[in-house]
Tab-separated table of C-alpha atoms in Angstrom:
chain	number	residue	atom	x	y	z
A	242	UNK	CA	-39.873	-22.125	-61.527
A	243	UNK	CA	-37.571	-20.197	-58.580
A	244	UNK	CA	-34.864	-20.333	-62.033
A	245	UNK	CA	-37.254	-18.545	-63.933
A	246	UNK	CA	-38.207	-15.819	-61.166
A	247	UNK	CA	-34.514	-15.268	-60.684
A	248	UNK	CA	-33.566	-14.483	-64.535
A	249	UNK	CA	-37.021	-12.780	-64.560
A	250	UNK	CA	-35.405	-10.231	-61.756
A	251	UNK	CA	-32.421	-10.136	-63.495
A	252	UNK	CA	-33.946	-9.255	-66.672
A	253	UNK	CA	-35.878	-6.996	-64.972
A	254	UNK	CA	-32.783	-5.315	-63.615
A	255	UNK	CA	-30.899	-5.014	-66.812
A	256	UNK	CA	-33.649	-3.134	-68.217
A	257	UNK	CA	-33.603	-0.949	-65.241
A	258	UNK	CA	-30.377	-0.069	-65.794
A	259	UNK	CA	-30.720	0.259	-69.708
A	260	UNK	CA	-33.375	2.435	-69.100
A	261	UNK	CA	-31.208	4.943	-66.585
A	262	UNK	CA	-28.389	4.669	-69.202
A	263	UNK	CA	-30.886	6.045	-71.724
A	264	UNK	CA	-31.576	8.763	-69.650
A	265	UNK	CA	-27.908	9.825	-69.518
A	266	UNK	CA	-27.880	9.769	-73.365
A	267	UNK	CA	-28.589	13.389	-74.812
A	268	UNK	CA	-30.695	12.732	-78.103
A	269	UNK	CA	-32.421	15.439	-79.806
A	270	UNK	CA	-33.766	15.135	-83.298
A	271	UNK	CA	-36.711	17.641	-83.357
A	272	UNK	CA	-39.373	15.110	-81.203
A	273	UNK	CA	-39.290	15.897	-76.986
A	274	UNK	CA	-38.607	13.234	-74.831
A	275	UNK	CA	-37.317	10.258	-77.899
A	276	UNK	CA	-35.210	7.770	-76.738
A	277	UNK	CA	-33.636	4.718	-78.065
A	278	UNK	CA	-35.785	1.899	-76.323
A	279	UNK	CA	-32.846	0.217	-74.819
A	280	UNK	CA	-34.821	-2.110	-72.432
A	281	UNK	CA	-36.794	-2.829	-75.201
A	282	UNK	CA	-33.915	-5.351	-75.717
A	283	UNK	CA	-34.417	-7.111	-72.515
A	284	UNK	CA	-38.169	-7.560	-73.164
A	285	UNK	CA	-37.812	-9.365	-76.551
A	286	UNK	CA	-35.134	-11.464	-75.475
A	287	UNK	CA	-37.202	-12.055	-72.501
A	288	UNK	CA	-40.359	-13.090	-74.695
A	289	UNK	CA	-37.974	-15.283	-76.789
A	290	UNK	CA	-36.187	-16.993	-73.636
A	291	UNK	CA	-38.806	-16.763	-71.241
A	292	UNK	CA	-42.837	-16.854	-72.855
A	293	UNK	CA	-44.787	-13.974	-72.642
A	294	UNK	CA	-46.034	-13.572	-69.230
A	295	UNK	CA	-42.142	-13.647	-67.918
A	296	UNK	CA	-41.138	-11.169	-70.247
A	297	UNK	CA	-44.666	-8.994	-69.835
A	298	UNK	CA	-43.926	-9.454	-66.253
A	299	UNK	CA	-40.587	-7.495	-66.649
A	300	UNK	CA	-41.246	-4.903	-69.311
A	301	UNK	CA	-44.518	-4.291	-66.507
A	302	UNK	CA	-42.407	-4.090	-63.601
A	303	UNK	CA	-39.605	-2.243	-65.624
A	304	UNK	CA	-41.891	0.538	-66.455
A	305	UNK	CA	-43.303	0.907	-62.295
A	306	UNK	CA	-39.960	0.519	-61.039
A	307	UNK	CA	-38.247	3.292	-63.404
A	308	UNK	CA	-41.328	6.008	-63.265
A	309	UNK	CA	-41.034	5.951	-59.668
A	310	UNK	CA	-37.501	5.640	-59.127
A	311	UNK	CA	-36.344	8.269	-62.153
A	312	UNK	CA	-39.244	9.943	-63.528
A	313	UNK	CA	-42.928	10.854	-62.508
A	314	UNK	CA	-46.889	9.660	-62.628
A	315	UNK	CA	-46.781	11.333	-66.178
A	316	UNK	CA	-43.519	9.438	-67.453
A	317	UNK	CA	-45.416	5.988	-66.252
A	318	UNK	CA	-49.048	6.707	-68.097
A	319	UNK	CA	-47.012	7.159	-71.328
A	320	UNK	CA	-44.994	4.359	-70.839
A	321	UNK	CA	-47.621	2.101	-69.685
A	322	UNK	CA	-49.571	3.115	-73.401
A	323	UNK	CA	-46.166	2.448	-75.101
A	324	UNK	CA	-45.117	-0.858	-73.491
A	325	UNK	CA	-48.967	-2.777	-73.207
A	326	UNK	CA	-49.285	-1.566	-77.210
A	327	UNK	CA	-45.956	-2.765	-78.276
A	328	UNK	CA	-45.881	-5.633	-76.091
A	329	UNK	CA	-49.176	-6.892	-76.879
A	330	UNK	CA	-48.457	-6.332	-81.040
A	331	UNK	CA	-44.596	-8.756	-80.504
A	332	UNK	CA	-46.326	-10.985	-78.752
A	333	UNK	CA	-48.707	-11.244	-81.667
A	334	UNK	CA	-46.606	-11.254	-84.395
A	335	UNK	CA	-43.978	-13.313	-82.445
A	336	UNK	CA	-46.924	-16.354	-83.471
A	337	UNK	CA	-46.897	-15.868	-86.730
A	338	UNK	CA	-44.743	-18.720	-88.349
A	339	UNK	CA	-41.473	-17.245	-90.373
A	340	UNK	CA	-42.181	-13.503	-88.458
A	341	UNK	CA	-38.635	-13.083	-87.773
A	342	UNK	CA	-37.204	-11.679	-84.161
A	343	UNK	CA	-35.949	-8.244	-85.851
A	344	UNK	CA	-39.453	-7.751	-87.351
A	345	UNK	CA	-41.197	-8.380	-84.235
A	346	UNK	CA	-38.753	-5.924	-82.476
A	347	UNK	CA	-39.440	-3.448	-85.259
A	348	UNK	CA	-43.153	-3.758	-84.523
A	349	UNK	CA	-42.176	-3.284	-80.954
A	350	UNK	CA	-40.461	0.213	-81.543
A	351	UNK	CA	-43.160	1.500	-83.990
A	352	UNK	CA	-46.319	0.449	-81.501
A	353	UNK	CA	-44.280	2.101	-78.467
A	354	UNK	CA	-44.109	5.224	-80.141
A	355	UNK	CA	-47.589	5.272	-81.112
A	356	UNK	CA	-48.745	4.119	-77.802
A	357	UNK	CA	-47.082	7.440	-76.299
A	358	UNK	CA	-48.036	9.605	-79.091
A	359	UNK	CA	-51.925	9.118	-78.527
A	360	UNK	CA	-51.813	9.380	-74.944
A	361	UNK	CA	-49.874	12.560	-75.500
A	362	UNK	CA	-52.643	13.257	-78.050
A	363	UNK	CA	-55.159	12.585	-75.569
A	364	UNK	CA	-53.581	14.056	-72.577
A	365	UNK	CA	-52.494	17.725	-73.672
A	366	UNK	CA	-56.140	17.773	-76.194
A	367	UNK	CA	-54.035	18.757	-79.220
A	368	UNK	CA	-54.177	16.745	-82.649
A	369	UNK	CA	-51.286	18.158	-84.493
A	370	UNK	CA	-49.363	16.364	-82.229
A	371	UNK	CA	-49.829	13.954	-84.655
A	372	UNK	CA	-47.123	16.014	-87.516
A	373	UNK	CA	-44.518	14.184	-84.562
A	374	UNK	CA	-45.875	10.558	-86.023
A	375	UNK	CA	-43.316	10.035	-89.051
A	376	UNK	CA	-40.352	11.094	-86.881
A	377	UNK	CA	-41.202	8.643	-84.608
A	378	UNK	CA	-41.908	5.687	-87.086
A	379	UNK	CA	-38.917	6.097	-88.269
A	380	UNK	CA	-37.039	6.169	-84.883
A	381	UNK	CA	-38.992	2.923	-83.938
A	382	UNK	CA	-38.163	1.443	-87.275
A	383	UNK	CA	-34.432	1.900	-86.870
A	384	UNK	CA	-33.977	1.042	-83.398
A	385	UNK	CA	-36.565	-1.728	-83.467
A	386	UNK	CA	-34.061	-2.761	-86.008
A	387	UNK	CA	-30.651	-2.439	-84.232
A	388	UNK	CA	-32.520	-3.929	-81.055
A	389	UNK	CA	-33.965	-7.180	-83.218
A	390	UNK	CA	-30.172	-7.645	-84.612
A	391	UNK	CA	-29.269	-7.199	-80.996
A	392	UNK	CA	-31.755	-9.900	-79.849
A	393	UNK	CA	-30.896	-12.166	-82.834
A	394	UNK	CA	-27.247	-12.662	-81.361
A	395	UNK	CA	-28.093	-13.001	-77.921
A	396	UNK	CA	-31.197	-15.375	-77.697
A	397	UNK	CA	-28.909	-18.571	-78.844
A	398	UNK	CA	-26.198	-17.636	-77.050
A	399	UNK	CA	-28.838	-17.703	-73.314
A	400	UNK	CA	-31.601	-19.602	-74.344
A	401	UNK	CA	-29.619	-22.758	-72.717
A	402	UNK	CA	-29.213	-20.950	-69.511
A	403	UNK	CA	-32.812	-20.166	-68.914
A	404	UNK	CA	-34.477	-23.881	-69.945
């Protein structure tokens, strides 16, 4: 168990620093605040490696950690939406026999986005915030994708490590 914990803070420290990378990357296609999702990485090879409460453990503590250490109350409600929703819909489809890792990540990307969308939605009382939804499906389709890849070549190469 104390071998799980430790992975579980190293895991949880990767995505820290993921996430402050992400920061440093300048991206603007036309939606504020999109970002690539890096620690999204971390969590699915965390669910894959570790179960689901390991890895919900560290995309939870990931999001606390970050908000107060790089960003504000605000920047944690709308990751909190984003990271329950998407983790909640992998872990799902993660059961489903033949669901394959990239798809689950895919899922991952597209139920983050919509998890922030609607509490943006909710939060500034405006419902053409909605004309930002296709952007962002299609930002959480792509990088759900290069993340799953991502996860696809790394969860053989550590699942050893962590049993």
């Amino acid at each position: 168990m104390s071998k799980k914990v430790a992975m579980a803070g190293m895991f949880t420290a990767l995505a820290m620093i993921l996430s402050y990378v992400e920061v440093l990357i300048p991206i603007s296609l036309g939606v504020p605040g999109m970002k690539l999702g890096l620690a999204n990485l971390v969590v699915v090879v965390a669910l894959y490696t570790m179960g689901a409460p390991m890895a919900f453990a560290v995309s939870m503590i990931r999001i606390l950690l970050v908000s107060v250490t790089f960003g504000s109350l605000a920047a944690m409600l709308y990751s909190l939406a984003g990271g329950i929703l998407s983790f909640c819909g992998m872990m799902l489809l993660k059961k489903i026999p033949n669901f394959s890792m990239v798809g689950v990540s895919v899922a991952g990307g597209i139920l983050h986005n919509i998890g922030q969308l609607a509490v943006a939605m909710a939060v500034v009382e405006n419902i053409h915030l909605i004309s930002y939804l296709p952007p962002l499906l299609v930002a959480g389709t792509v990088t759900g994708m290069l993340i799953g890849i991502v996860s696809n070549q790394v969860v053989p190469r550590i699942k050893h490590v962590i049993k």
